[in-house]
Coordinates of C-alpha atoms in Angstrom, one line a residue:
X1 CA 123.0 145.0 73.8
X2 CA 121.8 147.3 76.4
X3 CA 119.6 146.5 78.9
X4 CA 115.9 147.0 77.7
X5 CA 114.0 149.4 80.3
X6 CA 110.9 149.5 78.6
X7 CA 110.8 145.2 78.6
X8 CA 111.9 145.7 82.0
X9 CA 109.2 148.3 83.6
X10 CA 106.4 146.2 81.4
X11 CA 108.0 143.2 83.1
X12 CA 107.3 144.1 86.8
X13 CA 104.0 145.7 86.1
X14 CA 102.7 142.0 84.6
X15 CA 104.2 140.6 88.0
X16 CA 102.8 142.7 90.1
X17 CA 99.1 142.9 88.6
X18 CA 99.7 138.6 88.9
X19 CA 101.0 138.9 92.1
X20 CA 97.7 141.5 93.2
X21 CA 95.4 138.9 91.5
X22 CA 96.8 135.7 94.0
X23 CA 96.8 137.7 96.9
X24 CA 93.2 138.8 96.2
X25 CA 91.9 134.9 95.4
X26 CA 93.9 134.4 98.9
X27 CA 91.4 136.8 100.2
X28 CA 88.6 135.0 98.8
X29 CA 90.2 131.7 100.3
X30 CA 89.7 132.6 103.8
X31 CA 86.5 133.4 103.4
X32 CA 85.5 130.0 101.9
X33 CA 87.5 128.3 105.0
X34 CA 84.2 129.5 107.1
X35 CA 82.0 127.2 105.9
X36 CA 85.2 124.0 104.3
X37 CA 87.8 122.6 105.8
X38 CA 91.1 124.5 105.1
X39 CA 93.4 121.8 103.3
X40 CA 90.2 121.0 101.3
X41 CA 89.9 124.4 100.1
X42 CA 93.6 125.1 99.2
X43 CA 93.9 121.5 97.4
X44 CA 90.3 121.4 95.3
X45 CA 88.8 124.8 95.9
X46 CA 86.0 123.3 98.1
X47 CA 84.9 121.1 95.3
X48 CA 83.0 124.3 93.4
X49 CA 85.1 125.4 91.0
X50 CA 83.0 127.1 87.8
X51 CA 83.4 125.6 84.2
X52 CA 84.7 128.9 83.0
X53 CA 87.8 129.2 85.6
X54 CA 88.5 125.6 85.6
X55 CA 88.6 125.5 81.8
X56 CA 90.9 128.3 81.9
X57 CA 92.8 127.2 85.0
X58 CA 93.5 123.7 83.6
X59 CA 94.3 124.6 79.9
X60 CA 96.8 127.2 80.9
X61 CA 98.2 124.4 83.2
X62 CA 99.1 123.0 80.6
X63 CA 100.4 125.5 78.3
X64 CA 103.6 126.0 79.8
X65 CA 106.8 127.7 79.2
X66 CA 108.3 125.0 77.9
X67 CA 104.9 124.3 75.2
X68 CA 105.4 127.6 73.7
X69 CA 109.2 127.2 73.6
X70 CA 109.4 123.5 73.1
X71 CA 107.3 123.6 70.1
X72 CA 108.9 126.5 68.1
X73 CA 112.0 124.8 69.0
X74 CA 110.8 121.1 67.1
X75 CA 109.2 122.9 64.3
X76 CA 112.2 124.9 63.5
X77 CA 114.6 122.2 64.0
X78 CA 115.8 120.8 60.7
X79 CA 116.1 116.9 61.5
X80 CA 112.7 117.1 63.6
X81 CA 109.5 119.9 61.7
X82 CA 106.0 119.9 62.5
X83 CA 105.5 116.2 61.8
X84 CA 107.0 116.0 65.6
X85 CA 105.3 118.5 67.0
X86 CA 102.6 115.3 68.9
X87 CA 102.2 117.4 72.5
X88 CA 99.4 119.3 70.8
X89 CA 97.6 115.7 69.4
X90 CA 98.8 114.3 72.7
X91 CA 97.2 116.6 74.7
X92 CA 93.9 116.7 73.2
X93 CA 93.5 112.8 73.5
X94 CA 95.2 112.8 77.0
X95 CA 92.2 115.1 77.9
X96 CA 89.4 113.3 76.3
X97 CA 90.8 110.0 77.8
X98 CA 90.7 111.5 80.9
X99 CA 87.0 112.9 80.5
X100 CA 85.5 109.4 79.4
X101 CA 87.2 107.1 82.3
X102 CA 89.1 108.7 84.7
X103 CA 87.1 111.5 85.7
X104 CA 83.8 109.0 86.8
X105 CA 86.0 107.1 89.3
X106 CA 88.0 109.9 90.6
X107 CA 85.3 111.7 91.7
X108 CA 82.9 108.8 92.8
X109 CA 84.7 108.3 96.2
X110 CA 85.3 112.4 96.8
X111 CA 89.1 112.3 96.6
X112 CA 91.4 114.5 97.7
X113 CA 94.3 113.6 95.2
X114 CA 95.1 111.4 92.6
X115 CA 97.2 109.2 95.5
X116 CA 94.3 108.7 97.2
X117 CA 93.6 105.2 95.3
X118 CA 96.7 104.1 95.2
X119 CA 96.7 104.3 99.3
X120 CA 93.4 102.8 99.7
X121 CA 94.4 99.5 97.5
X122 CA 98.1 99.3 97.9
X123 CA 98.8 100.9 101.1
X124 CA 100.4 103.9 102.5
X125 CA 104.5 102.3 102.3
X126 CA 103.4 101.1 98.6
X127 CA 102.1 104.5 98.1
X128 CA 105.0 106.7 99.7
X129 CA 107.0 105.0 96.8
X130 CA 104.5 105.8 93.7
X131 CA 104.4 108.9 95.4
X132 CA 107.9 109.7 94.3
X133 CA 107.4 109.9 90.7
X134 CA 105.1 112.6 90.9
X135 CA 107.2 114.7 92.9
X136 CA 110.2 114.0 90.4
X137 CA 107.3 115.1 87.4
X138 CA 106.4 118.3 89.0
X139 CA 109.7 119.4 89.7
X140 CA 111.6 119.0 86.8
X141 CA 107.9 120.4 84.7
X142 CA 108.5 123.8 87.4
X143 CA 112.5 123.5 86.2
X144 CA 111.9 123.1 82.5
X145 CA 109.3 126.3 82.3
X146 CA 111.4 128.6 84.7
X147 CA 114.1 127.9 82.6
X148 CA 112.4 128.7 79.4
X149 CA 111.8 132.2 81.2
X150 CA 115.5 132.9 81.9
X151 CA 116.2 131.8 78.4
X152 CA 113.3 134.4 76.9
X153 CA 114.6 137.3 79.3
X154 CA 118.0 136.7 78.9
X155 CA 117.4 137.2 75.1
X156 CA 114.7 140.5 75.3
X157 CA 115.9 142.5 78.0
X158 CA 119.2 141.4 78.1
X159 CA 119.5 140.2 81.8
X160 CA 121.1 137.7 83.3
X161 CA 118.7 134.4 83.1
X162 CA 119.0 133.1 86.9
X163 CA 117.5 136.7 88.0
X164 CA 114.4 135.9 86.2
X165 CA 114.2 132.3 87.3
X166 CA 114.6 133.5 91.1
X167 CA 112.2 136.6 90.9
X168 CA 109.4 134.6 88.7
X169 CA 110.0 131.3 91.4
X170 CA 110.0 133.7 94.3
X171 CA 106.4 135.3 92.7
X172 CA 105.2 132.2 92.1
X173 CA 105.7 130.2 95.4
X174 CA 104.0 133.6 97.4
X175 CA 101.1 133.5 95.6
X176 CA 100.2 130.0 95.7
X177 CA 101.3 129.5 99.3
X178 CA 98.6 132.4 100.6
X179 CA 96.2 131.5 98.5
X180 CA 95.9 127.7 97.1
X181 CA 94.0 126.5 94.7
X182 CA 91.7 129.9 94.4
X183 CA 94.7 131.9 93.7
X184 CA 96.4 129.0 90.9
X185 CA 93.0 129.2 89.0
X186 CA 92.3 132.6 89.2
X187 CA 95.6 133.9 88.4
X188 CA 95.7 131.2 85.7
X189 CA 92.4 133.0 84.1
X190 CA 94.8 136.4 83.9
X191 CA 97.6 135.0 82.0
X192 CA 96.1 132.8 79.6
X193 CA 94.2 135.8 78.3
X194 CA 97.3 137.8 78.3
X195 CA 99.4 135.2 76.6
X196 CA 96.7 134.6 73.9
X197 CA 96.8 138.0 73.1
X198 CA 100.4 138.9 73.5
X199 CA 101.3 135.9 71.2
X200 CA 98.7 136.3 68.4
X201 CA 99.8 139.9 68.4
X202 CA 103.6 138.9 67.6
X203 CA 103.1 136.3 65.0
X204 CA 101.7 139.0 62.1
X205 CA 105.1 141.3 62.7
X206 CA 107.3 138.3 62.4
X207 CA 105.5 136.8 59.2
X208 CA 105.7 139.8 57.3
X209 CA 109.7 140.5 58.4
X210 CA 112.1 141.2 54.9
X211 CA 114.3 139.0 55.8
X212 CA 111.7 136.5 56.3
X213 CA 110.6 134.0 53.3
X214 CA 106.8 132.6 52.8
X215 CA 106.3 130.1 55.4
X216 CA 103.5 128.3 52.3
X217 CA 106.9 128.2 50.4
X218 CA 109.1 126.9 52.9
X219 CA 106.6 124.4 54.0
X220 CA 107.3 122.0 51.4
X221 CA 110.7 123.8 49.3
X222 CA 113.8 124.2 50.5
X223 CA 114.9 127.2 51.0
X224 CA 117.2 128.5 53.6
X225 CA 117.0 125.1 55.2
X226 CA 115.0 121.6 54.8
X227 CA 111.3 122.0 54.8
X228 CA 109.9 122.9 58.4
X229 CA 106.8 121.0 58.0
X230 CA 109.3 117.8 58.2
X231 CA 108.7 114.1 57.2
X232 CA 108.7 111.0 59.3
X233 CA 110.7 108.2 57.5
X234 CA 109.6 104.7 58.1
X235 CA 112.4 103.7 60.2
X236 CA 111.3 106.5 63.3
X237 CA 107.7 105.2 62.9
X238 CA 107.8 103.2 66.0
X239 CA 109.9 106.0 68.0
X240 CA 106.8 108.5 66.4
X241 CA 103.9 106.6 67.8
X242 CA 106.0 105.6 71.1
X243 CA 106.1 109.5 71.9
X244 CA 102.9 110.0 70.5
X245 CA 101.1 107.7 73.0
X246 CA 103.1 108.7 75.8
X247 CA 102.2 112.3 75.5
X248 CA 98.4 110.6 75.2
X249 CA 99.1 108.5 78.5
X250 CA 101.3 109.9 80.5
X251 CA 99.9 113.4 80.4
X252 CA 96.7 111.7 82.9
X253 CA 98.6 110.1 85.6
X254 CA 99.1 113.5 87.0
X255 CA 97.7 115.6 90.3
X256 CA 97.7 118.9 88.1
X257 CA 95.5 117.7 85.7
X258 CA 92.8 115.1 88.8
X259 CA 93.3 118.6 91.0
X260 CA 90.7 120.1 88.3
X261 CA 88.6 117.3 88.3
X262 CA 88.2 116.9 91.9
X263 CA 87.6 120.6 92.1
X264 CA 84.6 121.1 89.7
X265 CA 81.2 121.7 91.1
X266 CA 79.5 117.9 89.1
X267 CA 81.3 115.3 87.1
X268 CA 79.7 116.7 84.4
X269 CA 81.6 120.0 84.3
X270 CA 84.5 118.0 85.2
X271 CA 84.1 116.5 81.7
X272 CA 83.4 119.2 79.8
X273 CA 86.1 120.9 81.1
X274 CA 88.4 118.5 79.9
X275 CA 87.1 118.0 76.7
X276 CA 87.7 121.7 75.5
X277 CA 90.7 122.3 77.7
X278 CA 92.5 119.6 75.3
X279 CA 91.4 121.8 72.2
X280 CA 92.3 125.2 74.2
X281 CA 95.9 123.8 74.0
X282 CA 95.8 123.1 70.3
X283 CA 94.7 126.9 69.4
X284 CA 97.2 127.9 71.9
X285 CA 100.2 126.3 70.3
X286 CA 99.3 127.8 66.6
X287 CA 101.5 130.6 67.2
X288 CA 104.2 128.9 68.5
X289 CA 104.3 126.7 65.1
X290 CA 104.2 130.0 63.1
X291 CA 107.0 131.3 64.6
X292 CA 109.3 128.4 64.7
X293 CA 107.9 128.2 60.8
X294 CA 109.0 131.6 60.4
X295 CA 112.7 130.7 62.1
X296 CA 113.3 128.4 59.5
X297 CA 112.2 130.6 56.9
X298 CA 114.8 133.5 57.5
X299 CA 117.6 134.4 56.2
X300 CA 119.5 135.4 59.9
X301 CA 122.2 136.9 57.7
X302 CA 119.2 139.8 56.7
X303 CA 118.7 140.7 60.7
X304 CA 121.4 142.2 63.6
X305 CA 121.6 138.2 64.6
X306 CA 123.6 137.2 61.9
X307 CA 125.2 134.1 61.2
X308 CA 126.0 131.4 62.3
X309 CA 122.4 130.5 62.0
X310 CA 120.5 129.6 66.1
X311 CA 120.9 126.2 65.0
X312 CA 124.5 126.5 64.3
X313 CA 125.1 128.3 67.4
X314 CA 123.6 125.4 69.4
X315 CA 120.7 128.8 70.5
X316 CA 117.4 126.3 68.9
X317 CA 116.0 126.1 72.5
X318 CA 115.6 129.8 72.6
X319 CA 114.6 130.6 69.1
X320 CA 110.9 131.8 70.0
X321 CA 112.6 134.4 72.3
X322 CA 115.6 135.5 69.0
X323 CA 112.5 135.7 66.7
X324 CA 110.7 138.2 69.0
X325 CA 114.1 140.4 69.6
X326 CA 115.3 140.0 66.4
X327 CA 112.3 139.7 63.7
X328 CA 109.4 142.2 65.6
X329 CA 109.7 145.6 66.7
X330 CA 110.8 146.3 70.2
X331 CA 107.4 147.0 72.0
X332 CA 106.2 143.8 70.0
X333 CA 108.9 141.2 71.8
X334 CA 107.7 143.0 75.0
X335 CA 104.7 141.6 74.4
X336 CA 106.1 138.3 73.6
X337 CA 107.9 137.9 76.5
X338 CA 104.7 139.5 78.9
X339 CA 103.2 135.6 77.0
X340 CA 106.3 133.8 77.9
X341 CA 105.9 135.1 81.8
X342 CA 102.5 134.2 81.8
X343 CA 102.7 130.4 80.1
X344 CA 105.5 130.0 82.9
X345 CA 103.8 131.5 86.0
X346 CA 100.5 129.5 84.6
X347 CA 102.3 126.0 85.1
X348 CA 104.8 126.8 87.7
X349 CA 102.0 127.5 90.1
X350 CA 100.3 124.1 89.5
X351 CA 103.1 122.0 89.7
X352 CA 104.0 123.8 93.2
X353 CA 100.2 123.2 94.6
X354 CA 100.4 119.8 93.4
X355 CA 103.8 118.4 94.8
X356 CA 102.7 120.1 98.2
X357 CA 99.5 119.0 98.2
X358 CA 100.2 115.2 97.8
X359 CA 102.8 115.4 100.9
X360 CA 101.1 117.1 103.1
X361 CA 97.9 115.3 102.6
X362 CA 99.1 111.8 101.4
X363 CA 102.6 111.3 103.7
X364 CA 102.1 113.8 106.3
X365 CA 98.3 113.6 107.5
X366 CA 98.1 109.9 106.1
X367 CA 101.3 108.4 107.6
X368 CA 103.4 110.5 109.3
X369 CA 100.9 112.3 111.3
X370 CA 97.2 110.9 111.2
X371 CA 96.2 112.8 113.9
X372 CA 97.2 116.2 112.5
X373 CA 95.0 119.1 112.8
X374 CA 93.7 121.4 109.5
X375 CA 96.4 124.0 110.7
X376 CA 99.3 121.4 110.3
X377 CA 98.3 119.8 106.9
X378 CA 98.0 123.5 105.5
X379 CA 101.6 124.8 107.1
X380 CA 103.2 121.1 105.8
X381 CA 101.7 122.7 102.2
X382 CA 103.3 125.9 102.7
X383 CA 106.9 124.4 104.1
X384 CA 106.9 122.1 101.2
X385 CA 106.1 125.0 98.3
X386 CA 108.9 126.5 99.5
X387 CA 111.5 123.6 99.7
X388 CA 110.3 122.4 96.1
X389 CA 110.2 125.8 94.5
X390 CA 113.8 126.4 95.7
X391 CA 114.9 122.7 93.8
X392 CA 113.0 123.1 90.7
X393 CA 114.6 126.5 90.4
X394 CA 117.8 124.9 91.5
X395 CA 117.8 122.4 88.5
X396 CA 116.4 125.3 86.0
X397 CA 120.0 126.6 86.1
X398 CA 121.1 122.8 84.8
X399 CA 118.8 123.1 81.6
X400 CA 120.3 122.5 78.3
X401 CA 117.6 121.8 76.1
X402 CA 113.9 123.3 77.0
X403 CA 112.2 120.5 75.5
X404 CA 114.8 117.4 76.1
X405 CA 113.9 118.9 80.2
X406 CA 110.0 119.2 79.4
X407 CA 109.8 116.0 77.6
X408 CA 111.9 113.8 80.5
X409 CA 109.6 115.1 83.1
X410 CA 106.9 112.8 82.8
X411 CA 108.9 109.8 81.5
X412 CA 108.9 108.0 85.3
X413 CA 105.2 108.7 85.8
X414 CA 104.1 107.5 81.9
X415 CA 106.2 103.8 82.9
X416 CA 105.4 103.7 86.1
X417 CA 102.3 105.4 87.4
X418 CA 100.0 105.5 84.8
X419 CA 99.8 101.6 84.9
X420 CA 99.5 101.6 89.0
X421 CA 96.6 103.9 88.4
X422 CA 94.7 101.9 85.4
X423 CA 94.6 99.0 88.1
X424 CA 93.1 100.3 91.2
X425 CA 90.5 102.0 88.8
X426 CA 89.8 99.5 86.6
X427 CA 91.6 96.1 87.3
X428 CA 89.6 94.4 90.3
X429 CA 92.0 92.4 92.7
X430 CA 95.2 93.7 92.1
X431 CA 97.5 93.9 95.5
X432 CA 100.8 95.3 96.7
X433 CA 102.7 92.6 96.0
X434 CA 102.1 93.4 91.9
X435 CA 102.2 97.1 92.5
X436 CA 105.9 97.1 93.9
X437 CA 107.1 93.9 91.4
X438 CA 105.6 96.3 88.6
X439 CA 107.3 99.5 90.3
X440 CA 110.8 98.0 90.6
X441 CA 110.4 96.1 87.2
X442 CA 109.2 98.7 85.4
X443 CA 112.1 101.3 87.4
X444 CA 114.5 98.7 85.9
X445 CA 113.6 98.5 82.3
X446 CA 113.1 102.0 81.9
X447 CA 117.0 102.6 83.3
X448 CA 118.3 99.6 81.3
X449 CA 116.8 101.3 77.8
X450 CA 119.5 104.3 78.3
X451 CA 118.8 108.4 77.8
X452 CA 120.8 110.1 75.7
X453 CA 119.8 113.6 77.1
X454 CA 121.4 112.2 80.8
X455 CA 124.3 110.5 78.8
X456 CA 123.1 107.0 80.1
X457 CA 124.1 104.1 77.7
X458 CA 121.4 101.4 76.7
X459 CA 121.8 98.2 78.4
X460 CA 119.4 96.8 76.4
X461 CA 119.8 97.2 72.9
X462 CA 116.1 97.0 71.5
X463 CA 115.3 96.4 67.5
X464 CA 116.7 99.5 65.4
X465 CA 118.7 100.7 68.0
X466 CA 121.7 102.5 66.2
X467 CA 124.7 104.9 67.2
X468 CA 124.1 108.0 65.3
X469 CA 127.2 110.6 66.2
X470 CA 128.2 108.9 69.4
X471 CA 124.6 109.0 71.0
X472 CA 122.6 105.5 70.9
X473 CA 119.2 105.9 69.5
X474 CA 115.9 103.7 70.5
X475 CA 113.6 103.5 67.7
X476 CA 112.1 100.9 69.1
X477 CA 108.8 101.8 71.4
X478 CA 110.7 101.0 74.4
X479 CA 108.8 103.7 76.6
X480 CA 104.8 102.2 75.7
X481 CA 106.5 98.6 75.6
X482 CA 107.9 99.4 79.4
X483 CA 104.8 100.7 80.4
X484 CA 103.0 97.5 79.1
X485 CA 105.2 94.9 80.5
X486 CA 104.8 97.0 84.1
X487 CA 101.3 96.7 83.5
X488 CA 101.1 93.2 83.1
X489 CA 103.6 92.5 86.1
X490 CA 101.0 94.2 88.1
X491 CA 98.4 92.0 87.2
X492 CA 100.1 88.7 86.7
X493 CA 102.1 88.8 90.3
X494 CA 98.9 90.3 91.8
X495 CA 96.8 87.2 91.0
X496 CA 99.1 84.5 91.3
X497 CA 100.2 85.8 95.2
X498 CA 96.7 85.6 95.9
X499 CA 96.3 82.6 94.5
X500 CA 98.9 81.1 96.0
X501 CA 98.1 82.5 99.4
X502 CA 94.6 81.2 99.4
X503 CA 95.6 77.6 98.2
X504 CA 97.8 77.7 101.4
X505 CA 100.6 76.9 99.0
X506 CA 102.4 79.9 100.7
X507 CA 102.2 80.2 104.1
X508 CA 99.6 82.5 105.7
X509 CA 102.2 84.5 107.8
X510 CA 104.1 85.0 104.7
X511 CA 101.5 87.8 103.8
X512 CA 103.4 90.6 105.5
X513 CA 100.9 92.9 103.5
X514 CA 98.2 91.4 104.7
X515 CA 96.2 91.6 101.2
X516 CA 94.4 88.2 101.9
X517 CA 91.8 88.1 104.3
X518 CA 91.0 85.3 106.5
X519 CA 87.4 84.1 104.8
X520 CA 89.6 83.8 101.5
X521 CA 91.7 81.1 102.6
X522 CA 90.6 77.9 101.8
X523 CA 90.8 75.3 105.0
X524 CA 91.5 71.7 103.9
X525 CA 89.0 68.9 105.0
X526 CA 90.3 66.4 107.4
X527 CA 91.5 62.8 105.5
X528 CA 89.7 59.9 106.1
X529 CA 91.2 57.1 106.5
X530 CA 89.4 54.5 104.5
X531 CA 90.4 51.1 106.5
X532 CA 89.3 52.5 109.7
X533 CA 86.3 54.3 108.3
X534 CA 84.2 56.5 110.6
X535 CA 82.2 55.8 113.2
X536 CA 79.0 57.4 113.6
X537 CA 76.8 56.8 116.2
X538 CA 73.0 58.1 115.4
X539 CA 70.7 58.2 118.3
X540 CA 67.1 58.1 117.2
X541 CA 64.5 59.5 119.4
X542 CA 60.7 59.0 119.1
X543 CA 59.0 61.7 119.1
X544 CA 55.4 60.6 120.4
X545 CA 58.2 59.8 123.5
X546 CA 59.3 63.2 123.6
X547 CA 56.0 64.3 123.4
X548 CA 54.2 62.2 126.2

C-alpha cells in the first residue's frame, strides 16, 4: 500500500489546529499568573475551571487511545465479547465514587495534588515511595495510547508507527509544557468534539459494508465466528468481578482524575462534573463496540485484507484501525484516524501534566527544595515533561497488546495506593509505620500472584488457578483480595505501633517516625511500697492565726 497523502495532509492540519489551540490557552495562562501563583495555575488552573471545560477536559482524559482501541479489540475477540467490555461500567462508578467521597475531602484543605495527604499524614520519605506508583501509572497510560496511535497510522496511511509516536509525543509535551493545565483542558474541549464526530461518522459506512453481516445476527448466532456479545461462564466469575472493581477502584487513586476536582470553581461543580463525565465515557465508547461488533461480523475473505482473519494474524490490537482502512471509504478512515489522534493527544497530555506536576510540587518544592521559588517549581514541571514524555514514548515501541499495556497501568496504583488514600481520608489514626508495612506487603503479594502479559510465573497459586496453553491463569480475585489485605495491614500495624508505643511496651526512641507525640504516652505511677507505707506530714494552719 502506498502512502496515503490525503490521511497525511488531514493529519498535520488536526495537529497543527491542536497545537494553535495549546499555545493560545498558554497565552491565556500568563495572563492568569498576574493575579495566581504560577505552579498553581499550570497544576489546577487557579482553582476556576468552568463545568463546561472541566466536563469536557476530564471525560476526554479519560477516553484514551487505548479505550477506543482497547474496547473494539475485547468485543471482537472471540474468547472475550462485550460481556468483558467493564472500563465503560467501571468508569462510570469510578466517577460517581469519586463525586460522593472523595471530592468533599480533597478539596476541604485546598490541595494541590492528590499526594498532598499522603505527605501531611505519612510523611514526605513515606510519600516519595507512594509517589512512585503514580509515575509508573501515568507513564505506561502515555505509552499504551501513543502506541495505539502508531498502530492506527501505521495501518491508514501506511507510515512507519514510531514516526507517529515521536511527532504526536513531541506535539504533545510542547503544548502542555507552555501552557499547563489551561492548555490540557482547552485542547481537550477540541478533540473530544472532533473524535465524537469523526467516530460516529465511521460506524454507519462500516455497518452497512457487503462483506459485513448483521451485527443483531451475530450478537447471539454464530456466524463467521462465536457470538461477539460473549458469555461469562461461572468459572471467570471471580476474575469478572475482580477486573470489574478494579476498573471501579483503581480508576480514583489517580492525579488526572483529583487535577479536575481541585481545579473546579465549588465542590459542587466538582461533583457534577464527575457525575456526567463517567456517563460521557459510556456514549463515547458505543462506537468502539459497534465496530469491534462489526469485526467479528465480516467475512475478511470479502475485503483487500483477506485471510488469515486479524485474529489469526495475531493484528486484534489494531482491528479498529483494519476496519476503518479496510471496511469504510478512504476519506471515511481519515476521519477515523483524525478520532484516534485526538483520544491519544486528549490523555497523553494529562498523564504528562500529572507525572510533572506531583515531582515538582511534591519531591522538588516539598523535599528536595523547600525553599524553591514559583520559577523553579514551574521549570522542574517543564524538565520533567520532557524526560517522562521521552520514556512513555520509549516503552510505546515495547507494546504488544494495546489493552494488556492499558489495563497493567493502573494495576500498582489499584493494590497499593488506592488503600493509602482511603486511610488518610477516611481512617482516623493511621501512621507510617502501617503505610509502608501495607506498601511492601501489598508490593509483595501483588508480584507473588504472577502476570502473564510480563511472563512472570505465580508464586502463589490461588483457588482456580489453571495452566491454559503454557500461560498460568488467576481466576481467583487476587487483585481486590491484594488490595484488601494491604488495606487491612495499614490499619492493623498502624494501631498496634501506637499502641504499643504509648503503653511504653516499645521504647520511646524506637519511634524513628515520630508518629507518637509526647502527651500520648502514658507515664507510670511510682510503686508504693506497702510495708514502708508513706509518710505524710500535714501541717494545719489556723486561719483566725493567719488572719490576726
Amino acid at each position: 500500500m502506498a502512502l496515503n497523502i490525503p490521511g497525511l495532509v488531514a493529519t498535520i492540519v488536526f495537529y497543527a489546529i491542536t497545537l494553535a489551540t495549546g499555545i493560545w490557552a498558554a497565552w491565556k495562562t500568563k495572563k492568569e499568573e498576574k493575579n495566581a501563583n504560577r505552579s498553581e495555575v499550570a497544576m489546577v488552573g487557579s482553582r476556576n475551571m468552568n463545568i463546561f471545560v472541566g466536563l469536557f477536559t476530564t471525560t476526554a482524559t479519560w477516553v484514551g487511545g487505548g479505550y477506543i482501541n482497547g474496547t473494539s479489540e475485547i468485543v471482537y475477540l472471540p474468547t472475550r465479547g462485550l460481556a468483558w467490555v467493564l472500563a465503560p461500567v467501571g468508569y462510570v462508578l469510578a466517577f460517581i465514587i469519586g463525586g460522593l467521597f472523595f471530592v468533599k475531602p480533597m478539596r476541604s484543605k485546598s490541595y494541590m495534588t492528590m499526594m498532598d495527604p499522603l505527605q501531611e499524614t505519612y510523611g514526605n520519605t513515606m510519600g516519595t515511595l507512594l509517589f512512585l506508583p503514580t509515575l509508573i501509572g501515568d507513564v505506561f497510560w502515555f505509552a499504551a495510547i501513543l502506541s495505539a496511535l502508531g498502530a492506527t497510522m501505521s495501518v491508514i496511511l501506511d507510515i512507519r508507527g514510531y514516526l507517529a509516536i515521536i511527532i504526536s509525543a513531541c506535539t504533545v509535551i510542547l503544548y502542555t509544557l507552555l501552557g499547563g493545565l489551561y492548555s490540557v483542558a482547552y485542547t481537550d474541549v477540541i478533540q473530544l468534539v472532533f473524535m465524537m464526530v469523526s467516530l460516529w461518522t465511521c460506524v454507519p459506512f462500516a455497518l452497512l459494508n457487503s462483506a459485513t453481516k448483521s451485527i443483531y445476527y451475530t450478537a447471539v448466532n454464530e456466524f463467521y465466528q462465536v457470538p461477539w456479545i460473549g458469555k461469562l461462564e461461572t468459572e471467570y466469575l471471580g476474575r469478572w468481578l475482580d477486573e470489574l472493581l478494579y476498573v471501579a477502584l483503581g480508576s480514583i487513586p489517580w492525579q488526572l482524575y483529583f487535577q479536575r476536582v481541585l481545579a473546579a470553581s465549588s465542590s459542587r461543580q466538582a461533583r457534577l462534573t464527575s457525575y456526567f463525565a463517567g456517563f460521557g465515557c459510556v456514549f463515547m465508547v458505543i462506537p468502539s463496540v459497534l465496530i469491534g461488533a462489526v469485526a467479528a461480523s465480516t467475512d475478511w475473505n470479502q475485503t483487500s485484507y483477506g485471510l488469515p482473519t486479524p485474529n489469526e494474524r495475531g493484528e486484534s490490537s489494531m482491528i479498529l484501525p483494519i476496519v476503518l482502512q479496510y471496511l469504510c471509504p478512504t476519506y471515511v478512515s481519515i476521519a477515523g484516524l483524525g478520532a484516534i489522534a485526538a483520544a491519544v493527544m486528549s490523555s497523553a497530555d494529562s498523564a504528562l501534566l500529572s507525572a510533572s506536576s506531583m515531582l515538582a510540587h511534591n519531591i522538588y518544592r516539598k523535599i528536595l527544595r523547600k525553599k524553591a521559588t514559583e520559577k523553579e517549581v514551574v521549570c522542574i514541571m517543564r524538565v520533567s515533561m520532557v524526560v517522562f514524555g521521552a520514556a512513555a514514548a520509549g516503552l510505546a515501541f515495547l507494546s504488544n497488546s494495546v489493552y494488556d499495556l492499558w489495563f497493567l497501568s493502573g494495576e500498582l496504583v489499584y493494590a497499593l495506593l488506592f488503600p493509602q488514600l482511603c486511610c488518610v481520608l477516611f481512617i482516623p489514626n493511621t501512621n507510617t509505620y502501617g503505610s509502608a508495612a501495607g506498601f511492601f506487603f501489598g508490593f509483595l503479594l501483588r508480584l507473588l500472584a504472577g502476570e502473564p502479559s510480563l511472563k512472570i510465573s505465580p508464586i502463589i497459586h490461588y483457588p482456580g488457578c489453571s495452566l491454559v496453553d503454557g500461560v498460568y491463569i488467576q481466576l481467583f480475585p487476587f487483585k481486590t483480595f491484594t488490595m484488601l489485605l494491604t488495606l487491612g495491614t495499614i490499619i492493623a500495624v498502624s494501631y498496634l505501633v501506637a499502641f504499643l508505643f504509648k503503653r511504653n511496651i516499645l521504647p520511646r526512641r524506637w519511634d524513628v517516625c515520630s508518629v507518637i507525640k509526647e502527651s500520648e504516652v502514658s507515664v507510670p505511677l511510682p510503686e508504693i511500697d506497702e510495708q514502708a507505707g508513706l509518710q505524710i506530714n500535714i501541717v494545719y494552719i489556723n486561719p483566725i492565726e493567719i488572719h490576726t
